[in-house]
Amino acid sequence: MRSLNVCVHCSVVQFFVLDWVLEVGTLMPVWALWSHSSHLCQQIQFADQKQEFNKRPTKIGRRSLSRSISQSSTDSYGSAASYTDSSDDETSPRDKQQKNSKGNGDFCIKNIKQADFGRREIEIAEQEMPALMALRKRAQGEKPLAGAKVVGCTHITAQTASTCESAVLMETLTALGAQCRWAACNIYSTQNEVAAALAEGGFSVFAWKGESEDDFWWCIDRCVNLEGWQPNMILDDGGDLTHWIYKKYPNMFKKIKGIVEESVTGVHRLYQLSKAGKLCVPAMNVNDSVTKQKFDNLYCCRESILDGLKRTTDVMFGGKQVMVCGYGEVGKGCCAALKAMGSIVYVTEIDPICALQACMDGFRLVKLNEVIRQVDIVITCTGNKNVVVREYLDRMKNGCIVCNMGHSNTEIDVASLRTPELTWERVRSQVDHVIWPDGKRIVLLAEGRLLNLSCSTVPTFVLSITATTQALALIELYNAPEGRYKQDVYLLPKKMDEYVASLHLPTFDAHLTELSDEQAKYLGLNKNGPFKPNYYR
């Protein structure tokens, strides 16, 4: 078991990051250490995670489109709306010599000439990311990340949870004083024009849409391995960057102050490292923050599942029988959207609590083998492996659409479909027909990788929430005095979650009700929060 000390009696959380004091509804920044409290602190316990820290092969042909990309590099905030496609130019970016208008060539992207298009997309994304822009405006004078050298591995697009969000996030971190070097966490999620805009702006970006697996690891290595430059902070999405540094450059952790991880897969890996006593720096678990779970996972997927399916298949949802594997926050969002469109939705679940929620929300809880022959669409969103195996794929009806909304590409056993008796037929980008000898075919989307990030886009506004949380976590870990955090995995306190949410409320012209002194005393709360205990999710 691990624990996090959080004061639940103080009106002020003992946290360095963004001391935003609420006074009569006004947020006031104070970039200074919190004063020590004399109150006793509650020990919040977190259960050990038992996810294996997976290792993967690193060498596959550069020119071939990877068929066995790493598990965690598969969630991608997609580029279906991208102006460019990786197939436009067959020359590998690794074979090109490119420089931006200032003569800087410390990047590797598809085409620097697309920078103007990318800049326009970033400007659009900034309008939908109010919290990051507010943070940039309020804090850039103090430069809380001055001296920070951040190496990141996220989606590189203009708007999504690491797409344009990555662009806006990177530019925000730089405005706060950090130096950044970046790679993509997914081979399909990069928007080439956004990467070009970042390179033109002086960022060291190594990413393009349609990387091979060898390219993927090469890009990460180029971010990390630079003479005269060593990172002191890691921002990861899926754990690949952290894994690579542990594997290739373990001595770097002597100067790294902390890791910020966004995805469930990456967080599981961190807990596994911690349990084995191999986590040698503090880490922030952004994935389990309330703002990430309830907004990014739920509301984002509720909209993007329909977008991804429509863009790839043009399917009509009314009357379709849909199997959703998993009823966590992602599954809840998918089910709600499909039900609203008139689909007949079935759910599989291993957790009795989530299963009961599915039943009370009006969905039929089944085992996959009970309905696999009749469903029109199968969607996985469990975060597990081998959810849809060859046995189920063989029994699917002709024309069944199969896709994944979970972080990893392990949920659908795609490898089992690469056998001589089956024929693969590319229909369009990210859409394959897999044809059986008797003529039956299934429609496989994104080769089992994350659908919404590989085949469509996701709402920028929702991802602004996650990006802001990531920025706050970086600031906290970087500025925390020695000894505050041990070599363990921590959550940001609810005070920070509530602060991130409050930054987005003005967009809706929303007005919070303020507790009276008497009401606050009755509830045992501070008028300015936090309003939920730290174990609330």
XYZ file of C-alpha atoms in Angstrom:
537
model
C 0.000 0.000 0.000
C 1.038 3.594 -0.659
C -0.130 6.722 1.063
C -0.384 10.417 0.379
C -0.447 12.970 3.179
C -3.161 15.536 2.573
C -4.459 17.962 5.130
C -8.237 17.792 5.202
C -8.737 20.331 7.981
C -6.878 23.311 6.562
C -8.533 25.795 4.293
C -5.218 25.805 2.461
C -3.860 22.576 0.961
C -0.170 22.046 1.698
C 0.863 22.112 -1.943
C 3.298 24.357 -3.736
C 1.584 24.417 -7.082
C -0.584 27.411 -7.818
C -1.500 28.734 -4.444
C -4.782 30.060 -5.746
C -6.559 31.431 -2.699
C -10.282 31.871 -3.094
C -11.450 35.133 -1.553
C -15.084 36.029 -2.103
C -15.090 34.064 -5.345
C -11.836 35.590 -6.625
C -8.813 33.469 -7.515
C -5.533 34.992 -6.417
C -2.190 33.414 -7.475
C 0.639 33.240 -4.968
C 3.783 31.541 -6.203
C 5.261 30.577 -2.893
C 5.501 27.619 -0.583
C 2.475 26.937 1.538
C 2.977 27.579 5.199
C 3.145 24.448 7.278
C -0.056 23.508 9.051
C -0.221 22.279 12.604
C -3.252 20.155 11.900
C -3.097 16.415 11.657
C -3.199 15.029 8.118
C -5.285 12.204 6.848
C -3.589 9.214 5.272
C -5.183 8.387 1.953
C -4.424 4.810 0.952
C -4.222 3.600 -2.602
C -4.465 -0.079 -3.525
C -1.555 -1.645 -5.338
C -1.989 -2.052 -9.047
C -0.968 -5.359 -10.549
C -0.495 -4.441 -14.189
C 2.667 -5.865 -15.664
C 5.250 -3.376 -16.873
C 5.403 -4.678 -20.402
C 8.496 -4.709 -22.558
C 8.412 -4.642 -26.290
C 10.602 -5.303 -29.292
C 12.155 -2.218 -30.789
C 13.219 -3.137 -34.292
C 10.868 -3.289 -37.235
C 11.408 -2.090 -40.793
C 11.277 1.704 -41.037
C 9.342 1.956 -44.268
C 6.643 -0.557 -43.441
C 3.545 0.607 -41.623
C 3.886 -1.013 -38.236
C 1.620 -3.988 -37.598
C 2.779 -4.512 -34.029
C 3.061 -1.069 -32.520
C 3.628 -0.850 -28.796
C 0.635 -1.149 -26.543
C 0.669 2.248 -24.939
C 1.482 4.161 -28.102
C -1.890 3.315 -29.515
C -4.187 5.901 -28.029
C -4.069 8.900 -30.287
C -6.038 12.013 -30.637
C -6.624 11.579 -34.285
C -5.867 13.292 -37.484
C -8.797 12.440 -39.669
C -9.344 16.136 -40.180
C -5.679 16.726 -40.924
C -4.782 18.590 -44.099
C -2.067 16.079 -44.834
C -1.686 12.331 -44.837
C 1.367 10.219 -44.259
C 0.953 8.661 -47.675
C 1.414 11.976 -49.528
C 5.170 11.584 -49.582
C 6.833 8.182 -49.393
C 10.175 9.633 -48.317
C 10.819 8.966 -44.649
C 11.264 12.184 -42.639
C 14.384 10.561 -41.211
C 15.929 10.808 -44.686
C 15.156 14.511 -45.069
C 17.200 17.512 -44.018
C 14.784 20.250 -42.988
C 15.246 23.607 -41.289
C 12.788 26.223 -40.137
C 12.895 29.872 -41.199
C 15.458 30.618 -38.467
C 17.832 27.897 -39.638
C 17.104 25.495 -36.792
C 17.022 21.820 -37.774
C 16.634 20.122 -34.378
C 13.386 18.379 -35.302
C 12.075 15.598 -37.525
C 8.617 16.046 -39.032
C 6.836 15.370 -42.305
C 7.005 18.779 -43.960
C 8.039 22.117 -42.439
C 6.171 23.934 -45.234
C 2.854 23.053 -43.594
C 3.585 25.290 -40.602
C 1.104 28.014 -41.565
C -1.785 25.554 -41.655
C -0.764 24.181 -38.275
C -0.521 27.622 -36.716
C -4.125 28.356 -37.718
C -5.284 25.113 -36.108
C -3.419 25.937 -32.910
C -5.057 29.366 -32.811
C -8.483 27.747 -33.134
C -7.632 25.297 -30.354
C -6.532 28.120 -28.042
C -10.060 29.522 -28.141
C -11.392 26.236 -26.751
C -8.725 25.840 -24.059
C -9.563 28.658 -21.630
C -7.839 27.219 -18.580
C -4.451 26.786 -20.202
C -4.636 30.270 -21.678
C -5.614 31.699 -18.277
C -2.761 29.820 -16.635
C -0.344 31.126 -19.256
C -1.521 34.700 -18.727
C -1.505 34.631 -14.921
C 1.694 32.727 -14.313
C 4.100 33.610 -17.100
C 5.383 36.621 -15.177
C 6.552 34.409 -12.311
C 8.022 31.707 -14.613
C 7.353 28.794 -12.203
C 9.038 26.380 -14.623
C 12.198 28.413 -15.181
C 15.037 25.926 -15.556
C 12.733 22.971 -16.195
C 13.711 20.712 -19.080
C 10.613 18.753 -19.992
C 10.710 15.756 -22.289
C 7.233 14.745 -23.414
C 5.591 11.872 -25.237
C 1.942 12.659 -25.978
C -0.321 13.083 -28.982
C 0.823 15.901 -31.249
C -2.208 17.607 -32.687
C -3.855 20.935 -32.417
C -6.740 20.234 -30.127
C -7.071 16.837 -28.578
C -5.759 15.409 -25.369
C -2.438 15.718 -26.790
C -3.085 16.823 -30.232
C -3.507 20.531 -30.457
C -3.690 20.273 -26.745
C -0.080 19.174 -26.952
C 0.727 22.213 -29.024
C -1.087 24.605 -26.673
C 0.307 22.765 -23.649
C 3.878 22.888 -24.965
C 3.629 26.590 -25.727
C 2.152 27.194 -22.275
C 4.971 25.302 -20.569
C 7.483 27.352 -22.546
C 5.729 30.580 -21.558
C 6.104 29.454 -17.936
C 9.863 29.058 -18.407
C 10.370 25.435 -19.465
C 12.414 23.981 -22.319
C 10.610 21.179 -24.159
C 11.484 18.286 -26.435
C 8.592 16.188 -27.719
C 7.672 12.909 -29.436
C 4.300 11.375 -30.277
C 2.834 8.572 -28.171
C 0.934 7.120 -31.122
C 2.004 6.399 -34.685
C -1.276 7.646 -36.177
C -2.288 10.562 -33.962
C 0.139 13.249 -35.109
C -1.233 16.108 -37.184
C 1.646 16.826 -39.531
C 0.797 20.494 -39.953
C 0.669 21.029 -36.181
C 4.061 19.357 -35.776
C 5.343 21.679 -38.516
C 3.992 24.745 -36.727
C 5.725 23.689 -33.518
C 9.002 23.082 -35.363
C 8.726 26.474 -37.015
C 8.195 27.975 -33.579
C 11.497 26.527 -32.379
C 10.296 23.379 -30.638
C 12.261 20.149 -30.950
C 9.508 17.861 -32.228
C 10.072 14.357 -33.543
C 6.825 12.952 -34.910
C 4.795 12.384 -38.050
C 1.645 10.511 -38.925
C 2.236 6.924 -40.014
C 5.477 6.157 -38.222
C 6.763 2.599 -38.166
C 7.535 1.094 -34.780
C 11.225 1.623 -35.398
C 10.479 5.278 -36.186
C 8.444 5.526 -33.004
C 11.314 4.483 -30.736
C 13.840 6.466 -32.797
C 11.803 9.641 -32.236
C 11.670 9.054 -28.494
C 15.413 8.466 -28.428
C 16.076 11.699 -30.328
C 14.104 13.594 -27.695
C 16.045 12.081 -24.822
C 19.533 11.577 -26.205
C 20.971 15.015 -26.954
C 24.507 16.005 -26.048
C 24.557 18.869 -23.581
C 20.860 18.605 -22.731
C 19.294 16.368 -20.114
C 15.637 16.347 -19.037
C 14.689 16.954 -15.422
C 10.924 16.364 -15.879
C 8.949 13.715 -17.794
C 5.438 14.183 -19.182
C 4.210 10.836 -20.485
C 1.059 9.362 -21.984
C 1.177 5.578 -21.881
C 4.541 4.987 -20.245
C 6.664 4.452 -23.365
C 8.947 7.406 -22.694
C 9.459 6.387 -19.074
C 10.111 2.808 -20.160
C 12.687 3.917 -22.745
C 14.643 6.032 -20.266
C 14.626 3.209 -17.703
C 15.847 0.808 -20.358
C 18.423 2.922 -22.185
C 19.409 5.826 -19.938
C 18.775 4.874 -16.291
C 21.404 7.330 -15.032
C 19.232 10.200 -16.218
C 16.921 9.612 -13.265
C 19.603 11.048 -10.992
C 18.592 14.508 -12.239
C 14.917 13.934 -13.030
C 12.624 15.455 -10.406
C 9.430 13.698 -11.344
C 7.094 12.019 -13.827
C 3.592 13.129 -14.797
C 1.511 10.344 -16.373
C -1.887 10.774 -18.027
C -3.109 7.333 -19.122
C -4.421 4.332 -17.226
C -1.838 2.084 -18.893
C 1.043 4.348 -17.922
C -0.251 4.701 -14.365
C -0.481 0.929 -13.979
C 3.120 0.668 -15.045
C 4.189 3.273 -12.519
C 2.419 1.435 -9.724
C 4.076 -1.774 -10.854
C 7.488 -0.086 -10.711
C 6.696 1.314 -7.284
C 5.589 -2.077 -5.992
C 8.829 -3.635 -7.255
C 10.895 -0.875 -5.624
C 12.155 0.317 -9.010
C 10.455 3.714 -9.162
C 13.327 6.072 -8.406
C 11.520 9.441 -8.697
C 8.120 10.778 -7.563
C 5.265 10.455 -10.055
C 1.915 12.218 -10.403
C -1.080 10.134 -11.462
C -3.152 12.518 -13.576
C -5.367 9.765 -14.964
C -7.207 9.224 -11.672
C -7.930 12.863 -10.995
C -11.652 13.592 -10.984
C -11.359 16.109 -13.791
C -9.647 13.551 -16.040
C -12.019 10.689 -15.245
C -15.311 12.526 -15.359
C -14.616 14.899 -18.224
C -11.936 13.539 -20.527
C -12.947 9.880 -20.303
C -16.720 10.279 -20.102
C -17.718 13.396 -22.036
C -14.945 13.179 -24.593
C -15.762 9.586 -25.531
C -19.478 10.293 -25.549
C -18.936 12.592 -28.511
C -15.901 11.114 -30.231
C -17.164 7.524 -30.517
C -19.848 8.616 -32.970
C -17.412 10.846 -34.835
C -14.871 8.049 -35.267
C -17.439 5.518 -36.492
C -19.091 7.966 -38.879
C -15.838 9.142 -40.452
C -14.588 5.626 -41.081
C -17.745 3.683 -41.989
C -20.633 6.148 -42.553
C -22.738 3.717 -40.545
C -26.256 4.589 -39.425
C -26.688 3.898 -35.713
C -30.469 3.648 -35.464
C -31.507 0.034 -34.833
C -27.966 -1.319 -34.864
C -27.043 -3.879 -32.219
C -23.857 -2.732 -30.490
C -21.657 -4.620 -28.040
C -19.693 -2.362 -25.657
C -17.068 -4.249 -23.655
C -16.505 -2.422 -20.364
C -18.680 0.053 -18.462
C -16.111 2.342 -16.917
C -16.151 6.054 -17.695
C -15.224 5.437 -21.349
C -17.845 2.719 -21.699
C -20.490 4.888 -20.075
C -19.808 7.668 -22.568
C -19.950 5.313 -25.548
C -23.155 3.636 -24.383
C -24.929 6.929 -23.711
C -24.107 8.257 -27.174
C -25.147 5.093 -28.998
C -28.359 4.736 -27.014
C -29.284 8.326 -27.848
C -28.852 7.513 -31.547
C -31.293 4.616 -31.331
C -28.863 1.728 -31.117
C -29.605 -1.441 -29.135
C -26.681 -1.594 -26.721
C -25.323 -4.619 -24.853
C -22.624 -4.375 -22.175
C -20.036 -6.788 -20.792
C -18.467 -6.104 -17.388
C -16.415 -7.904 -14.733
C -17.089 -5.433 -11.900
C -20.461 -6.006 -10.152
C -20.776 -2.297 -9.321
C -20.242 -1.123 -12.888
C -22.451 -3.989 -14.058
C -25.292 -2.825 -11.806
C -24.860 0.719 -13.100
C -25.206 -0.573 -16.666
C -28.411 -2.408 -15.762
C -29.925 0.612 -14.038
C -28.986 2.786 -17.014
C -31.113 0.519 -19.184
C -28.495 -1.663 -20.847
C -28.580 -5.435 -21.048
C -25.618 -7.072 -19.339
C -24.420 -10.148 -21.223
C -21.393 -12.297 -21.880
C -19.733 -11.662 -25.209
C -20.252 -15.216 -26.478
C -24.029 -14.893 -25.958
C -24.525 -12.190 -28.596
C -21.379 -12.232 -30.728
C -23.176 -13.777 -33.739
C -25.870 -11.091 -33.897
C -24.239 -7.737 -33.103
C -23.398 -5.212 -35.824
C -20.669 -3.312 -33.958
C -18.202 -4.410 -31.262
C -16.412 -1.730 -29.213
C -13.779 -2.536 -26.583
C -12.999 -0.113 -23.770
C -11.660 -2.172 -20.862
C -7.935 -1.414 -20.823
C -7.358 -5.175 -20.666
C -5.885 -7.665 -23.137
C -7.476 -10.356 -25.302
C -11.019 -9.131 -24.800
C -11.990 -10.016 -28.379
C -10.014 -13.094 -29.404
C -9.949 -15.088 -32.644
C -12.757 -17.365 -31.470
C -15.126 -14.393 -31.279
C -13.834 -12.874 -34.510
C -14.564 -16.134 -36.333
C -18.160 -16.131 -35.084
C -18.999 -12.529 -35.972
C -21.599 -11.824 -38.645
C -20.645 -10.602 -42.092
C -19.925 -6.870 -42.062
C -19.503 -6.544 -38.295
C -17.536 -3.420 -37.365
C -14.797 -3.985 -34.774
C -13.000 -1.159 -32.996
C -11.245 -0.188 -29.761
C -11.753 2.807 -27.470
C -9.328 1.668 -24.771
C -5.813 3.002 -24.406
C -3.909 -0.067 -25.587
C -4.076 -2.033 -28.815
C -4.154 -5.301 -26.869
C -7.922 -5.568 -26.434
C -8.571 -6.983 -29.920
C -6.387 -9.937 -30.917
C -5.393 -8.449 -34.272
C -2.284 -10.620 -34.499
C -4.462 -13.724 -34.767
C -5.958 -12.303 -37.978
C -2.609 -12.192 -39.750
C -2.747 -15.748 -41.036
C -2.494 -17.076 -44.611
C -6.146 -18.092 -44.890
C -7.411 -14.559 -44.203
C -7.188 -11.705 -46.689
C -6.641 -8.096 -45.655
C -8.093 -5.432 -47.909
C -7.456 -1.736 -47.259
C -10.679 0.195 -47.882
C -9.526 3.650 -46.834
C -7.182 5.158 -44.279
C -7.596 3.295 -40.953
C -10.264 0.962 -42.394
C -9.529 -2.673 -43.321
C -11.691 -5.530 -44.478
C -10.530 -8.854 -43.069
C -11.978 -11.558 -45.347
C -12.522 -15.223 -44.443
C -12.283 -18.051 -47.033
C -16.096 -18.319 -47.208
C -16.378 -14.637 -48.146
C -17.374 -13.332 -44.731
C -15.665 -10.098 -43.796
C -15.377 -7.869 -40.773
C -14.549 -4.163 -40.806
C -11.542 -3.506 -38.564
C -10.856 0.118 -37.628
C -7.394 1.548 -36.914
C -5.967 -1.985 -36.660
C -7.340 -2.188 -33.127
C -5.807 1.069 -31.948
C -7.684 3.854 -30.211
C -10.506 4.785 -32.567
C -11.245 8.378 -31.690
C -7.636 9.509 -31.703
C -6.627 7.542 -34.789
C -9.679 8.136 -36.970
C -11.278 11.380 -35.871
C -10.795 14.274 -33.510
C -11.934 14.842 -29.950
C -13.456 17.927 -28.316
C -10.761 20.482 -27.563
C -12.566 21.958 -24.575
C -12.690 18.696 -22.654
C -9.009 18.083 -23.224
C -8.180 21.538 -21.966
C -9.084 20.166 -18.553
C -6.544 17.337 -18.725
C -3.815 19.580 -20.132
C -4.264 22.088 -17.331
C -4.017 19.321 -14.743
C -0.812 18.099 -16.394
C 0.682 21.593 -16.266
C -0.167 21.988 -12.577
C 1.343 18.593 -11.778
C 4.578 19.538 -13.547
C 4.765 22.819 -11.633
C 4.145 21.071 -8.329
C 6.739 18.349 -8.778
C 9.346 20.711 -10.170
C 9.054 23.240 -7.352
C 8.407 20.892 -4.439
C 11.144 21.060 -1.785
C 13.315 18.015 -1.351
C 11.641 15.379 0.786
C 8.047 16.413 0.138
C 7.568 13.548 -2.283
C 9.160 10.161 -2.001
C 9.732 7.615 -4.759
C 6.057 6.809 -5.112
C 2.915 7.596 -7.107
C 0.730 10.504 -5.938
C -2.579 12.135 -6.782
C -3.139 15.861 -6.933
C -5.477 16.933 -4.105
C -9.082 17.849 -4.777
C -8.203 21.515 -4.287
C -6.356 21.371 -7.597
C -9.156 19.446 -9.334
C -11.637 22.059 -8.196
C -9.344 24.853 -9.320
C -9.044 23.342 -12.819
C -12.830 23.043 -13.032
C -13.312 26.634 -11.867
C -11.106 27.951 -14.662
C -13.511 26.496 -17.226
C -16.761 27.785 -15.714
C -16.572 31.320 -17.187
C -16.910 29.791 -20.656
C -20.509 28.902 -19.757
C -21.192 32.179 -17.955
C -21.664 29.970 -14.897
C -21.920 31.424 -11.383
C -21.005 29.379 -8.327
C -23.092 29.618 -5.179
C -21.049 30.531 -2.102
C -21.601 28.925 1.278
C -22.463 31.154 4.183
C -20.294 30.914 7.292
C -23.081 29.076 9.068
C -23.520 26.595 6.202
C -19.789 25.959 5.943
C -19.599 25.317 9.686
C -22.572 22.954 9.512
C -20.931 20.900 6.751
C -17.494 21.061 8.296
C -16.022 22.623 5.164
C -13.976 25.653 4.316
C -16.003 28.120 2.264
C -13.388 28.032 -0.465
C -13.015 24.249 -0.666
C -11.989 21.588 -1.133
C -15.568 20.345 -1.175
C -14.793 16.652 -1.640
C -12.378 14.365 0.246
C -9.244 13.276 -1.560
C -10.487 9.727 -1.989
C -13.530 10.926 -3.959
C -13.505 9.918 -7.634
